[in-house]
Every structure is written in C-alpha cells, then in structure tokens.
Short mmCIF file of C-alpha atoms in Angstrom, two decimals:
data_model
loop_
_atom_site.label_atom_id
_atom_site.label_comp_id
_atom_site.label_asym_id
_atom_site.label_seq_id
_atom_site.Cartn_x
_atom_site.Cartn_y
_atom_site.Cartn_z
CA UNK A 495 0.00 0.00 0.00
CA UNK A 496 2.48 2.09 0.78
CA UNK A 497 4.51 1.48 -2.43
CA UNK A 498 1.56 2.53 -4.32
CA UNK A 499 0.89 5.70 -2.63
CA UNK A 500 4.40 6.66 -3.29
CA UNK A 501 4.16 6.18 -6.92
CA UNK A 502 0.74 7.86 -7.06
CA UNK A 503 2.95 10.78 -5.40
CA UNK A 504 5.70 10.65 -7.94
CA UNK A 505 3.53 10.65 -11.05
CA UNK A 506 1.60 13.72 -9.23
CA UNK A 507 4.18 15.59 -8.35
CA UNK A 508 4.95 17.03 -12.16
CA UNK A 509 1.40 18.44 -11.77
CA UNK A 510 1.43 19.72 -8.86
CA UNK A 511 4.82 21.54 -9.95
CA UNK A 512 2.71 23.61 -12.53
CA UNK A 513 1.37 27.29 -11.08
CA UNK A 514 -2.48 27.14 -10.79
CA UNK A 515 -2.46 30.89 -11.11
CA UNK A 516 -0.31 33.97 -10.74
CA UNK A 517 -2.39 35.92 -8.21
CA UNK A 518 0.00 37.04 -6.29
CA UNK A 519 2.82 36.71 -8.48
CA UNK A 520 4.31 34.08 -6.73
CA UNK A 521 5.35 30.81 -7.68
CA UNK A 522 4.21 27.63 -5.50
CA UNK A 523 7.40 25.47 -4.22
CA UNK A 524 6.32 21.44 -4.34
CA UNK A 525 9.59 19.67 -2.95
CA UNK A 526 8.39 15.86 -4.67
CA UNK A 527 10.98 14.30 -1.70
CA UNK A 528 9.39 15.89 1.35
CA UNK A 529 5.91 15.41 -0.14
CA UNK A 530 7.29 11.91 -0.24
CA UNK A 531 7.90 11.62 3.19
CA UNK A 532 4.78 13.17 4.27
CA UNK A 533 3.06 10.35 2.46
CA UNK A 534 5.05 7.66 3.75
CA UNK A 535 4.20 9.14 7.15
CA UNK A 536 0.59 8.96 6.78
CA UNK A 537 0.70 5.67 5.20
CA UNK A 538 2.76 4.35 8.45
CA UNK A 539 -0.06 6.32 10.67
CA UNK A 540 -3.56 5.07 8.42
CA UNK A 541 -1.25 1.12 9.23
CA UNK A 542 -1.20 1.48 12.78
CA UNK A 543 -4.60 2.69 13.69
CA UNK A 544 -5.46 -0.14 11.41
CA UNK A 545 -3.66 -2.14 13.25
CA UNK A 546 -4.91 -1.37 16.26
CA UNK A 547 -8.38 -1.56 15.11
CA UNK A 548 -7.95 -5.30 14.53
CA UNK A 549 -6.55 -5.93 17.94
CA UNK A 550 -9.09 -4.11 19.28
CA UNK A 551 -11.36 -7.03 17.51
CA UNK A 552 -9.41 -9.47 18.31
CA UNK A 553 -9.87 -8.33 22.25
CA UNK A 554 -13.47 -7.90 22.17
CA UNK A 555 -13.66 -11.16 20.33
CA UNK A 556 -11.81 -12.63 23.29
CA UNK A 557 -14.10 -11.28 26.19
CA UNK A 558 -17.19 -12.75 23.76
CA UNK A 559 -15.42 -15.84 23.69
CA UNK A 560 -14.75 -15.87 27.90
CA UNK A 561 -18.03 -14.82 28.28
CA UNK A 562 -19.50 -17.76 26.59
CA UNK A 563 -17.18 -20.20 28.36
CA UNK A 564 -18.11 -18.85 31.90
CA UNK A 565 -22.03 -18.33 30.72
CA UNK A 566 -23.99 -20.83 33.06
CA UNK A 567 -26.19 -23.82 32.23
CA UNK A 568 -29.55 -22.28 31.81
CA UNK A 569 -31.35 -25.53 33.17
CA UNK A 570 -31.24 -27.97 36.19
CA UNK A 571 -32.24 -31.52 37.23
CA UNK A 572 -31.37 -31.64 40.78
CA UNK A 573 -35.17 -30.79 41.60
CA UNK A 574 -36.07 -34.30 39.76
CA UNK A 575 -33.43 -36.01 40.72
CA UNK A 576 -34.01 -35.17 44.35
CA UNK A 577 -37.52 -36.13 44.44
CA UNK A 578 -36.24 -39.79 42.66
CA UNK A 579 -34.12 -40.42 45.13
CA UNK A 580 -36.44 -39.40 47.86
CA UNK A 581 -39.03 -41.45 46.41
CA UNK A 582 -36.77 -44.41 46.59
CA UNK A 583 -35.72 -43.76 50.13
CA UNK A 584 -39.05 -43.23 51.65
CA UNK A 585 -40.14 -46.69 50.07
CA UNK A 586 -37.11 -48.59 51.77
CA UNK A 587 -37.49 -46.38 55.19
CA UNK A 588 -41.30 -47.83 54.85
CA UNK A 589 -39.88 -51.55 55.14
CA UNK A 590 -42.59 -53.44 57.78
CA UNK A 591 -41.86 -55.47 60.41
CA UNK A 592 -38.33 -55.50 60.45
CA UNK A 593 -36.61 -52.29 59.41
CA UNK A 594 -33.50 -51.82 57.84
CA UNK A 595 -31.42 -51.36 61.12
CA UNK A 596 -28.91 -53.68 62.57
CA UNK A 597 -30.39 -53.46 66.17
CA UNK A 598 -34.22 -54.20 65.14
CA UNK A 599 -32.55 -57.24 62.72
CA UNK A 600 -30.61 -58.78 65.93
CA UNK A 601 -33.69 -58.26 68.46
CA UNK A 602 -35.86 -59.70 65.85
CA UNK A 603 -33.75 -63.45 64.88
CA UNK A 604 -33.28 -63.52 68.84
CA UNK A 605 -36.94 -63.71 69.37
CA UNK A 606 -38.12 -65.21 65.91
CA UNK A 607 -35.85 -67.02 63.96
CA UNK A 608 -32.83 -69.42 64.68
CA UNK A 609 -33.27 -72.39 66.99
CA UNK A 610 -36.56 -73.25 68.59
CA UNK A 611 -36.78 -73.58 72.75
CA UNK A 612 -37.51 -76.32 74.44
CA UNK A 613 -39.57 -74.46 77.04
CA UNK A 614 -41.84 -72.83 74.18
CA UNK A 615 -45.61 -73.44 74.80
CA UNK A 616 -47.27 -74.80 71.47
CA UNK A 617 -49.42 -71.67 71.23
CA UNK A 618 -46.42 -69.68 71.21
CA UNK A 619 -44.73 -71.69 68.51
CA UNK A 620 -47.69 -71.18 66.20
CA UNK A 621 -48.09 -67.50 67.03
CA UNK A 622 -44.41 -67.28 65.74
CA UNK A 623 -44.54 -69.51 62.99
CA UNK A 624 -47.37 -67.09 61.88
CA UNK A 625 -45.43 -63.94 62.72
CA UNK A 626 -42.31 -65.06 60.86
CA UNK A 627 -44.51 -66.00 57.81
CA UNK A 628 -46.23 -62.43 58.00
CA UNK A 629 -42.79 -60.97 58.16
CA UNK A 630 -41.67 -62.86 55.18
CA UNK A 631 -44.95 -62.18 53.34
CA UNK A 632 -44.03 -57.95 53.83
CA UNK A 633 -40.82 -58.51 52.99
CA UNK A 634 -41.73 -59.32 49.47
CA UNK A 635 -44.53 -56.73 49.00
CA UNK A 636 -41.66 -54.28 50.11
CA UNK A 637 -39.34 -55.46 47.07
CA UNK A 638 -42.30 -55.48 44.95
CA UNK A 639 -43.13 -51.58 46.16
CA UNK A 640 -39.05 -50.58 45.66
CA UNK A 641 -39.46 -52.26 42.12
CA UNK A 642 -42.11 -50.66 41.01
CA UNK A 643 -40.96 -46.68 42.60
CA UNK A 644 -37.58 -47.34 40.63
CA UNK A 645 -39.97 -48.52 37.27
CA UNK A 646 -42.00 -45.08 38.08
CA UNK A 647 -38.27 -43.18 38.16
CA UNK A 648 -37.05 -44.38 34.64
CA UNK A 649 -39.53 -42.69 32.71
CA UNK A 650 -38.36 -39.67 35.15
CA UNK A 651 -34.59 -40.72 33.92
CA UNK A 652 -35.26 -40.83 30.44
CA UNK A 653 -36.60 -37.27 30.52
CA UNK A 654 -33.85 -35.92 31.99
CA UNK A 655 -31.06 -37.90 29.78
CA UNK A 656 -32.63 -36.45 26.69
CA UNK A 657 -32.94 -33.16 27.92
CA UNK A 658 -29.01 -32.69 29.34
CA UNK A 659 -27.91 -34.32 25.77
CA UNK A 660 -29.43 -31.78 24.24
CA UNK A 661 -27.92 -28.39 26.63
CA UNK A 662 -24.53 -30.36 25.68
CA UNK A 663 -24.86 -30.15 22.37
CA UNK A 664 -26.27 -26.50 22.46
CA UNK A 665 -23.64 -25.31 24.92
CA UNK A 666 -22.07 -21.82 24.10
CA UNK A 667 -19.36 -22.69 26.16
CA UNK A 668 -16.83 -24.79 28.35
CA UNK A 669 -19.18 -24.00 31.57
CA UNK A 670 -22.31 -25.09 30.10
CA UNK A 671 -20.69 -28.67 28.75
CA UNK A 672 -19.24 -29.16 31.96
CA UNK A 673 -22.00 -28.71 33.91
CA UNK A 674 -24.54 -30.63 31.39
CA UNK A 675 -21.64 -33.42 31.86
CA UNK A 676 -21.82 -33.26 35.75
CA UNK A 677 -25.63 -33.71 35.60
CA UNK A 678 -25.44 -36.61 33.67
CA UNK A 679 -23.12 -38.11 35.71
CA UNK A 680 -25.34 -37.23 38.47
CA UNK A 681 -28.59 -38.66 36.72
CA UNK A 682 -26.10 -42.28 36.37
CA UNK A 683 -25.41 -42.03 40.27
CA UNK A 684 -29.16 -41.56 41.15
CA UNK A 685 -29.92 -44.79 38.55
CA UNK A 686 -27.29 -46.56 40.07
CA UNK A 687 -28.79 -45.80 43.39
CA UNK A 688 -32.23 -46.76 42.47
CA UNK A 689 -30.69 -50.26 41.29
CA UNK A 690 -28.74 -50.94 44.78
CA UNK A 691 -31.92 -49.91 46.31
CA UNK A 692 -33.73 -52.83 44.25
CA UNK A 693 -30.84 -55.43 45.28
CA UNK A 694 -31.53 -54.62 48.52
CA UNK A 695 -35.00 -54.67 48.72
CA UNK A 696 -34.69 -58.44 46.66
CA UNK A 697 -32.07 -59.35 49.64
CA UNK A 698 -33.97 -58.30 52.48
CA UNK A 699 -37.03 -60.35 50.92
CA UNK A 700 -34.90 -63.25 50.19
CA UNK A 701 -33.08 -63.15 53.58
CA UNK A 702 -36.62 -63.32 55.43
CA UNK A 703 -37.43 -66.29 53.02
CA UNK A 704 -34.40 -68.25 53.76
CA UNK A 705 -34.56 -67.53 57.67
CA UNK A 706 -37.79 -68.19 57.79
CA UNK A 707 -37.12 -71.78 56.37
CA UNK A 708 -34.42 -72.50 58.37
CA UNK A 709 -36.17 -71.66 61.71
CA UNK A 710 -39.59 -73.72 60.31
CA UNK A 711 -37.05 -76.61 60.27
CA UNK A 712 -35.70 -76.77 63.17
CA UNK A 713 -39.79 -75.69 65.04
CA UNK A 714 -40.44 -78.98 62.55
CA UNK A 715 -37.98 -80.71 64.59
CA UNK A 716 -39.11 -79.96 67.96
CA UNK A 717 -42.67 -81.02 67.09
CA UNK A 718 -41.69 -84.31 65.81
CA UNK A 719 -39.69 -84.77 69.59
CA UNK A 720 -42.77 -83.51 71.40
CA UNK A 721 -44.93 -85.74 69.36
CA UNK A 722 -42.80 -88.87 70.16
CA UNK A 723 -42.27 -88.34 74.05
CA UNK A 724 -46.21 -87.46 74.68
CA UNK A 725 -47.74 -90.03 72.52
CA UNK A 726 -47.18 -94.43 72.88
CA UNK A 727 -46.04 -94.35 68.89
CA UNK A 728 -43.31 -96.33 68.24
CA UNK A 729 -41.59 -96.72 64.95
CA UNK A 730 -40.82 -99.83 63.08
CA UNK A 731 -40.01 -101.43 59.56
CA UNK A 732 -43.03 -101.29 57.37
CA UNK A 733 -42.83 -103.22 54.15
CA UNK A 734 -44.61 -101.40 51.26
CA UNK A 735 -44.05 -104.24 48.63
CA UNK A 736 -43.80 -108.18 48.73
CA UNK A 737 -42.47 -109.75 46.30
CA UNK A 738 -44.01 -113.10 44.58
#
C-alpha cells in the first residue's frame, strides 16, 4: 500500500509543480521528496490505527469468547433427581416389620428365627410360625413396592437424559458442557442408586425367606420330639411291597 501511494505521489508531483495561477505573483514550491515523506508518514499512521483496530477485535472477540465459556447452564435436574431419590428412600425407610437397622434385625432373629426352645408353649410356637410367615410375606410386598418406585423413576430418567444431551450439544461454552456433563453423571449415580436400592430390597425379601425356612425346620424338629415323648407311637419297619 504504501509502495503505491508513493508512486501515485511521484507521477503527481509534475502536476502539482505547474502554477495554478499567478495571483499574487508568486510561484508555488512542491519539494516531490518531502511530499514523499509526508506520504510515507501517513501511510505508516492510516497502518497502525489499522492495526490497532484489529486488535481491538481481536480483544473484544476474546471477552465474547470468555463470556460464553463462563455463561452458566440455563437448566437444572437436581429438583427431579431429588424427588427420585427421595421417592426411593421413603419406600425402603417404609420396610414393615423389620426395618433396615442392625439393632431391630438382631432383636428380631433372637426372638423369631434361629433355633426353637424347648420351654416354648405350642401356642407360642404357632403364634411365631405365623409372625415369621407375616414378616416374610411384607418382605416381598416391600421389594415389589421398591421395584415398582424405581420402574415409576425411569420414565423420570429418560426425561432428563434427553434433555441434558441436548444443553450439551447446544452449549455456548466450556461451563455449560461441563455442567450438562456433571448432571449426567449425576442422573447415572441416582440410577445406580435406584438399582442398589432394588438389590436390597430383593435381599432383604430373600433373607426373610431363607430364615424363615431355616427356623420352620428346626420348630419342625421340635414337634416331631414332642410328638414322640407325649404319645405311645413307636416306629418300626413297614414293608410297602412283597415280592411273589
């Protein structure tokens, strides 16, 4: 550019040199090199206010750009996923008969479950026979309620998946993918607990199953004894078949 103004100068200059008029009898003085100069000058001026211009730009293109990256997620699960996971906690803090607690689970298999006493009344046998069984028979409507509160929270899940996949792809900036990214981590975390919940609920069910069996066998035991000492039965070979 500046090359170019300094020839436009040069071929000008002859021009210029010409009087426009002799009003006052005086010839104008054009000195081509300091004309020159004064070009060059304004040429190296017009560059550096053009220069500055584009770092100005490229500054206020920089605070756009920080701007976006610090810009916040306009959205938030956490209400939803808090009321999932309270869902799923209220339904496992509503277990019957025997609560999740390691003091009500001892004081209950001391009194219930385990090995039958000898000093036992009948009537008290079958009243605990039927407790145990009633106990069992809650545990398994309590899986069956967990199940179907974490069914109710995947519909709830699915929302919220498509939702945060779609902030992260619309993000303006680093912020906003970050903290689309943290939510879905945090909607995995609530899933996850919703599963450990069901595995727990299943366990507790099964446990009560499996103790209950245990301690029917050995109450089965203790009847047969009672049975044999109160009554004149006595066992002996029976043959079911003869042959010809």
């Amino acid at each position: 550019m500046i090359r170019l103004m300094l020839r436009a100068a040069l071929v000008a200059a002859p021009l210029l040199m010409c009087p426009l008029a002799p009003a006052a009898a005086q010839a104008v003085v054009f000195d081509p090199s300091n004309y020159a100069q004064n070009v060059l000058q304004a040429a190296r001026a017009l560059q550096q206010v053009t220069n500055q211009i584009t770092s100005l730009q490229n500054e206020a293109q920089m605070l756009i750009n920080q701007a976006r990256n610090l810009a916040s997620l306009p959205y938030s699960s956490l209400s939803a996923l808090q009321q999932s996971a309270q869902q799923t906690q209220q339904l496992l803090g509503q277990a019957q008969k025997i609560a999740y607690d390691v003091g009500a689970i001892d004081r209950a298999f001391q009194g219930q479950y385990g090995s039958v006493s000898l000093s036992t009344s009948d009537a008290a046998l079958v009243t605990q026979a039927k407790t145990r069984w009633e106990t069992t028979v809650a545990g398994l409507q309590d899986a069956l309620r967990v199940q179907a509160g974490v069914v109710g929270n995947l519909d709830i899940g699915r929302t919220q998946a498509s939702t945060l996949v779609g902030q992260s792809q619309a993000a303006t900036g680093a912020l906003q993918a970050i903290q689309a990214g943290n939510q879905l981590q945090a909607l995995q975390a609530q899933q996850l607990s919703d599963l450990t919940a069901v595995v727990v609920a299943n366990g507790r069910a099964q446990a009560l199953s499996e103790a209950e069996r245990a301690t029917a066998v050995s109450e089965g035991q203790e009847h047969y004894r009672r049975f044999s000492t109160r009554s004149s039965y006595q066992s002996s070979a029976v043959t079911m078949f003869r042959g010809n």
